[in-house]
């Protein structure tokens, strides 16, 4: 019997990345919806993720947290979905997946909080400067049709999610190359389905907060 796949999330979180990835795999899964200051901090969930954050998945006895790690794990756990390159061709796949999880997220977060790294200290921080991260991301999305080659992979789920949010909320510069890259991803059936599921739950939670 297949191992149960449980997804812990909130529709107003990075869980949207993991749901898109889950839908791309086509594997059956069950969602546990959590609230930020309620069930996410309860003992049951803290045994899954001691940080009390989402997303997380439990696949049989295996627990994975962190959206980038979930994307990479699911690609390997469900190889029939063809969401990772062959192991000897994963240079760009790993490079850009973890570039987005590290320098990109750090640079965008610093900018969102109004924090600037002094020029003389850029060498001491992983992201360097916001400008250099944006230029590097521009290079990444214009080299090939997809982030790791000529076909869609789990790395596109993660990088694409960051670019989508950045364009939507203004945390990324609206460069034509970012818009073109996102344009190649936004109509994927798995993304559309995942977004509809999360949007429905988000509206339900927002309505519940009014009562």
mmCIF file of C-alpha atoms in Angstrom:
data_model
loop_
_atom_site.group_PDB
_atom_site.id
_atom_site.type_symbol
_atom_site.label_atom_id
_atom_site.label_comp_id
_atom_site.label_asym_id
_atom_site.label_seq_id
_atom_site.Cartn_x
_atom_site.Cartn_y
_atom_site.Cartn_z
ATOM 1 C CA UNK A 1 0.000 0.000 0.000
ATOM 2 C CA UNK A 2 1.326 3.464 -0.872
ATOM 3 C CA UNK A 3 2.570 5.587 2.013
ATOM 4 C CA UNK A 4 0.179 8.344 3.048
ATOM 5 C CA UNK A 5 1.223 11.844 1.988
ATOM 6 C CA UNK A 6 0.047 14.589 4.354
ATOM 7 C CA UNK A 7 0.472 18.279 3.562
ATOM 8 C CA UNK A 8 0.458 20.889 6.348
ATOM 9 C CA UNK A 9 -0.275 24.388 5.150
ATOM 10 C CA UNK A 10 -2.057 27.693 5.334
ATOM 11 C CA UNK A 11 -3.306 29.346 2.129
ATOM 12 C CA UNK A 12 -1.631 32.639 3.044
ATOM 13 C CA UNK A 13 1.876 31.212 3.237
ATOM 14 C CA UNK A 14 4.731 29.638 1.315
ATOM 15 C CA UNK A 15 2.597 26.521 1.423
ATOM 16 C CA UNK A 16 1.340 27.628 -1.986
ATOM 17 C CA UNK A 17 4.714 26.637 -3.417
ATOM 18 C CA UNK A 18 4.465 23.135 -1.976
ATOM 19 C CA UNK A 19 0.874 22.678 -3.141
ATOM 20 C CA UNK A 20 1.827 23.598 -6.695
ATOM 21 C CA UNK A 21 4.599 21.019 -6.499
ATOM 22 C CA UNK A 22 2.237 18.406 -5.086
ATOM 23 C CA UNK A 23 -0.186 18.990 -7.934
ATOM 24 C CA UNK A 24 2.638 18.670 -10.466
ATOM 25 C CA UNK A 25 3.479 15.208 -9.103
ATOM 26 C CA UNK A 26 -0.096 13.971 -9.519
ATOM 27 C CA UNK A 27 0.263 11.984 -6.287
ATOM 28 C CA UNK A 28 -2.722 11.743 -3.904
ATOM 29 C CA UNK A 29 -2.310 13.725 -0.679
ATOM 30 C CA UNK A 30 -4.305 14.966 2.279
ATOM 31 C CA UNK A 31 -4.216 18.574 3.475
ATOM 32 C CA UNK A 32 -4.115 19.607 7.126
ATOM 33 C CA UNK A 33 -5.032 23.297 7.274
ATOM 34 C CA UNK A 34 -3.322 25.160 10.116
ATOM 35 C CA UNK A 35 -3.782 28.631 11.606
ATOM 36 C CA UNK A 36 -0.837 30.890 12.368
ATOM 37 C CA UNK A 37 -1.329 31.520 16.069
ATOM 38 C CA UNK A 38 -3.425 28.441 16.776
ATOM 39 C CA UNK A 39 -2.834 24.940 15.453
ATOM 40 C CA UNK A 40 0.523 25.906 13.914
ATOM 41 C CA UNK A 41 1.862 26.430 17.464
ATOM 42 C CA UNK A 42 0.131 23.430 19.029
ATOM 43 C CA UNK A 43 2.131 20.477 20.365
ATOM 44 C CA UNK A 44 0.881 18.107 17.655
ATOM 45 C CA UNK A 45 2.274 20.243 14.874
ATOM 46 C CA UNK A 46 5.424 21.293 16.731
ATOM 47 C CA UNK A 47 6.341 17.595 16.696
ATOM 48 C CA UNK A 48 6.324 17.906 12.889
ATOM 49 C CA UNK A 49 8.066 21.283 12.651
ATOM 50 C CA UNK A 50 9.449 22.715 15.916
ATOM 51 C CA UNK A 51 9.529 26.172 14.308
ATOM 52 C CA UNK A 52 5.741 26.149 14.083
ATOM 53 C CA UNK A 53 5.821 27.209 10.450
ATOM 54 C CA UNK A 54 4.440 25.844 7.198
ATOM 55 C CA UNK A 55 4.721 24.205 4.768
ATOM 56 C CA UNK A 56 5.614 20.698 5.819
ATOM 57 C CA UNK A 57 4.856 17.267 4.472
ATOM 58 C CA UNK A 58 4.788 13.831 6.039
ATOM 59 C CA UNK A 59 5.294 10.989 3.581
ATOM 60 C CA UNK A 60 4.978 7.764 5.500
ATOM 61 C CA UNK A 61 7.540 8.212 8.279
ATOM 62 C CA UNK A 62 9.489 10.902 6.447
ATOM 63 C CA UNK A 63 8.949 14.555 7.416
ATOM 64 C CA UNK A 64 10.211 17.377 5.203
ATOM 65 C CA UNK A 65 9.967 21.106 5.928
ATOM 66 C CA UNK A 66 11.172 24.140 3.911
ATOM 67 C CA UNK A 67 9.550 24.749 0.541
ATOM 68 C CA UNK A 68 12.681 24.231 -1.547
ATOM 69 C CA UNK A 69 13.445 20.951 0.224
ATOM 70 C CA UNK A 70 9.848 19.796 -0.275
ATOM 71 C CA UNK A 71 10.107 20.499 -4.011
ATOM 72 C CA UNK A 72 13.358 18.557 -4.298
ATOM 73 C CA UNK A 73 12.070 15.666 -2.174
ATOM 74 C CA UNK A 74 8.827 15.277 -4.094
ATOM 75 C CA UNK A 75 10.636 15.290 -7.429
ATOM 76 C CA UNK A 76 12.720 12.339 -6.232
ATOM 77 C CA UNK A 77 9.866 10.561 -4.430
ATOM 78 C CA UNK A 78 7.697 10.565 -7.561
ATOM 79 C CA UNK A 79 10.133 10.112 -10.463
ATOM 80 C CA UNK A 80 7.292 9.187 -12.826
ATOM 81 C CA UNK A 81 6.298 12.881 -12.837
ATOM 82 C CA UNK A 82 9.646 13.693 -14.512
ATOM 83 C CA UNK A 83 10.224 16.827 -12.415
ATOM 84 C CA UNK A 84 13.996 16.518 -11.988
ATOM 85 C CA UNK A 85 16.771 16.125 -14.556
ATOM 86 C CA UNK A 86 18.900 12.957 -14.597
ATOM 87 C CA UNK A 87 21.326 12.981 -11.674
ATOM 88 C CA UNK A 88 24.307 13.727 -13.937
ATOM 89 C CA UNK A 89 22.544 16.814 -15.338
ATOM 90 C CA UNK A 90 21.468 18.539 -12.126
ATOM 91 C CA UNK A 91 23.993 21.354 -11.943
ATOM 92 C CA UNK A 92 21.604 24.138 -12.956
ATOM 93 C CA UNK A 93 18.705 22.431 -11.175
ATOM 94 C CA UNK A 94 20.406 22.523 -7.772
ATOM 95 C CA UNK A 95 22.141 25.817 -8.437
ATOM 96 C CA UNK A 96 19.042 27.867 -9.120
ATOM 97 C CA UNK A 97 16.763 26.033 -6.703
ATOM 98 C CA UNK A 98 19.067 26.936 -3.819
ATOM 99 C CA UNK A 99 19.970 30.351 -5.201
ATOM 100 C CA UNK A 100 16.288 31.213 -4.867
ATOM 101 C CA UNK A 101 16.094 29.674 -1.380
ATOM 102 C CA UNK A 102 19.207 31.545 -0.226
ATOM 103 C CA UNK A 103 20.416 34.789 -1.841
ATOM 104 C CA UNK A 104 17.133 35.642 -3.593
ATOM 105 C CA UNK A 105 14.888 35.257 -0.559
ATOM 106 C CA UNK A 106 17.416 36.988 1.697
ATOM 107 C CA UNK A 107 17.870 39.973 -0.624
ATOM 108 C CA UNK A 108 14.130 40.414 -1.156
ATOM 109 C CA UNK A 109 13.411 40.110 2.577
ATOM 110 C CA UNK A 110 16.062 42.679 3.500
ATOM 111 C CA UNK A 111 14.634 45.113 0.956
ATOM 112 C CA UNK A 112 11.068 44.515 2.179
ATOM 113 C CA UNK A 113 12.114 45.404 5.724
ATOM 114 C CA UNK A 114 13.954 48.507 4.578
ATOM 115 C CA UNK A 115 17.372 47.110 5.458
ATOM 116 C CA UNK A 116 20.360 47.898 3.266
ATOM 117 C CA UNK A 117 23.690 46.088 3.468
ATOM 118 C CA UNK A 118 26.547 48.627 3.577
ATOM 119 C CA UNK A 119 28.642 48.412 0.425
ATOM 120 C CA UNK A 120 31.738 47.494 2.397
ATOM 121 C CA UNK A 121 29.913 44.581 4.088
ATOM 122 C CA UNK A 122 28.378 42.973 0.994
ATOM 123 C CA UNK A 123 31.156 40.394 0.861
ATOM 124 C CA UNK A 124 30.128 39.208 4.344
ATOM 125 C CA UNK A 125 26.524 38.347 3.503
ATOM 126 C CA UNK A 126 25.378 35.549 1.232
ATOM 127 C CA UNK A 127 23.163 37.667 -0.994
ATOM 128 C CA UNK A 128 25.667 40.437 -1.609
ATOM 129 C CA UNK A 129 23.450 43.254 -2.861
ATOM 130 C CA UNK A 130 19.850 43.349 -4.050
ATOM 131 C CA UNK A 131 21.031 44.655 -7.413
ATOM 132 C CA UNK A 132 23.501 41.825 -7.974
ATOM 133 C CA UNK A 133 20.841 39.267 -7.048
ATOM 134 C CA UNK A 134 18.392 40.786 -9.549
ATOM 135 C CA UNK A 135 21.036 40.768 -12.287
ATOM 136 C CA UNK A 136 21.909 37.149 -11.516
ATOM 137 C CA UNK A 137 18.247 36.133 -11.586
ATOM 138 C CA UNK A 138 17.821 37.921 -14.929
ATOM 139 C CA UNK A 139 20.733 35.895 -16.269
ATOM 140 C CA UNK A 140 19.231 32.661 -14.933
ATOM 141 C CA UNK A 141 15.830 33.063 -16.578
ATOM 142 C CA UNK A 142 17.136 34.109 -19.991
ATOM 143 C CA UNK A 143 19.729 31.373 -20.529
ATOM 144 C CA UNK A 144 17.229 28.646 -21.409
ATOM 145 C CA UNK A 145 13.479 28.129 -21.734
ATOM 146 C CA UNK A 146 13.296 26.864 -18.149
ATOM 147 C CA UNK A 147 15.539 27.436 -15.184
ATOM 148 C CA UNK A 148 17.401 24.122 -15.525
ATOM 149 C CA UNK A 149 17.193 23.468 -19.243
ATOM 150 C CA UNK A 150 14.660 22.921 -21.994
ATOM 151 C CA UNK A 151 11.965 21.336 -19.827
ATOM 152 C CA UNK A 152 10.019 22.226 -16.692
ATOM 153 C CA UNK A 153 11.336 20.910 -13.348
ATOM 154 C CA UNK A 154 10.734 21.304 -9.632
ATOM 155 C CA UNK A 155 13.231 24.168 -9.674
ATOM 156 C CA UNK A 156 10.795 26.116 -11.858
ATOM 157 C CA UNK A 157 8.082 25.639 -9.233
ATOM 158 C CA UNK A 158 10.281 27.257 -6.611
ATOM 159 C CA UNK A 159 11.938 29.969 -8.695
ATOM 160 C CA UNK A 160 8.692 30.685 -10.534
ATOM 161 C CA UNK A 161 6.784 31.115 -7.272
ATOM 162 C CA UNK A 162 9.285 33.702 -6.060
ATOM 163 C CA UNK A 163 9.104 35.596 -9.328
ATOM 164 C CA UNK A 164 5.308 35.457 -9.398
ATOM 165 C CA UNK A 165 5.011 36.851 -5.881
ATOM 166 C CA UNK A 166 7.724 39.418 -6.503
ATOM 167 C CA UNK A 167 5.977 40.771 -9.571
ATOM 168 C CA UNK A 168 2.590 40.736 -7.844
ATOM 169 C CA UNK A 169 3.688 42.513 -4.675
ATOM 170 C CA UNK A 170 6.458 44.695 -6.095
ATOM 171 C CA UNK A 171 9.357 43.076 -4.248
ATOM 172 C CA UNK A 172 11.044 42.287 -7.567
ATOM 173 C CA UNK A 173 11.745 44.746 -10.326
ATOM 174 C CA UNK A 174 9.248 44.226 -13.155
ATOM 175 C CA UNK A 175 11.942 43.337 -15.643
ATOM 176 C CA UNK A 176 10.729 42.031 -19.015
ATOM 177 C CA UNK A 177 12.767 38.847 -18.584
ATOM 178 C CA UNK A 178 11.010 38.054 -15.289
ATOM 179 C CA UNK A 179 7.618 38.647 -16.864
ATOM 180 C CA UNK A 180 8.510 36.485 -19.874
ATOM 181 C CA UNK A 181 9.718 33.637 -17.669
ATOM 182 C CA UNK A 182 6.599 33.727 -15.508
ATOM 183 C CA UNK A 183 4.498 33.847 -18.665
ATOM 184 C CA UNK A 184 5.880 30.418 -19.581
ATOM 185 C CA UNK A 185 4.716 28.945 -16.261
ATOM 186 C CA UNK A 186 1.473 30.610 -15.213
ATOM 187 C CA UNK A 187 -0.867 28.553 -17.388
ATOM 188 C CA UNK A 188 0.303 25.149 -16.190
ATOM 189 C CA UNK A 189 -2.765 23.107 -15.147
ATOM 190 C CA UNK A 190 -1.159 22.089 -11.841
ATOM 191 C CA UNK A 191 -0.502 25.730 -10.921
ATOM 192 C CA UNK A 192 -4.055 26.755 -11.812
ATOM 193 C CA UNK A 193 -5.534 23.899 -9.782
ATOM 194 C CA UNK A 194 -3.287 24.543 -6.789
ATOM 195 C CA UNK A 195 -4.105 28.255 -6.812
ATOM 196 C CA UNK A 196 -7.844 27.564 -6.929
ATOM 197 C CA UNK A 197 -7.614 25.234 -3.914
ATOM 198 C CA UNK A 198 -5.663 27.733 -1.840
ATOM 199 C CA UNK A 199 -7.796 30.689 -2.908
ATOM 200 C CA UNK A 200 -10.962 28.873 -1.861
ATOM 201 C CA UNK A 201 -9.550 28.082 1.577
ATOM 202 C CA UNK A 202 -8.179 31.599 1.971
ATOM 203 C CA UNK A 203 -11.598 33.098 1.327
ATOM 204 C CA UNK A 204 -13.151 30.623 3.772
ATOM 205 C CA UNK A 205 -10.694 31.580 6.502
ATOM 206 C CA UNK A 206 -11.143 35.293 5.877
ATOM 207 C CA UNK A 207 -14.920 34.957 6.080
ATOM 208 C CA UNK A 208 -14.591 32.956 9.292
ATOM 209 C CA UNK A 209 -12.505 35.748 10.819
ATOM 210 C CA UNK A 210 -15.411 38.167 10.249
ATOM 211 C CA UNK A 211 -17.842 36.109 12.311
#
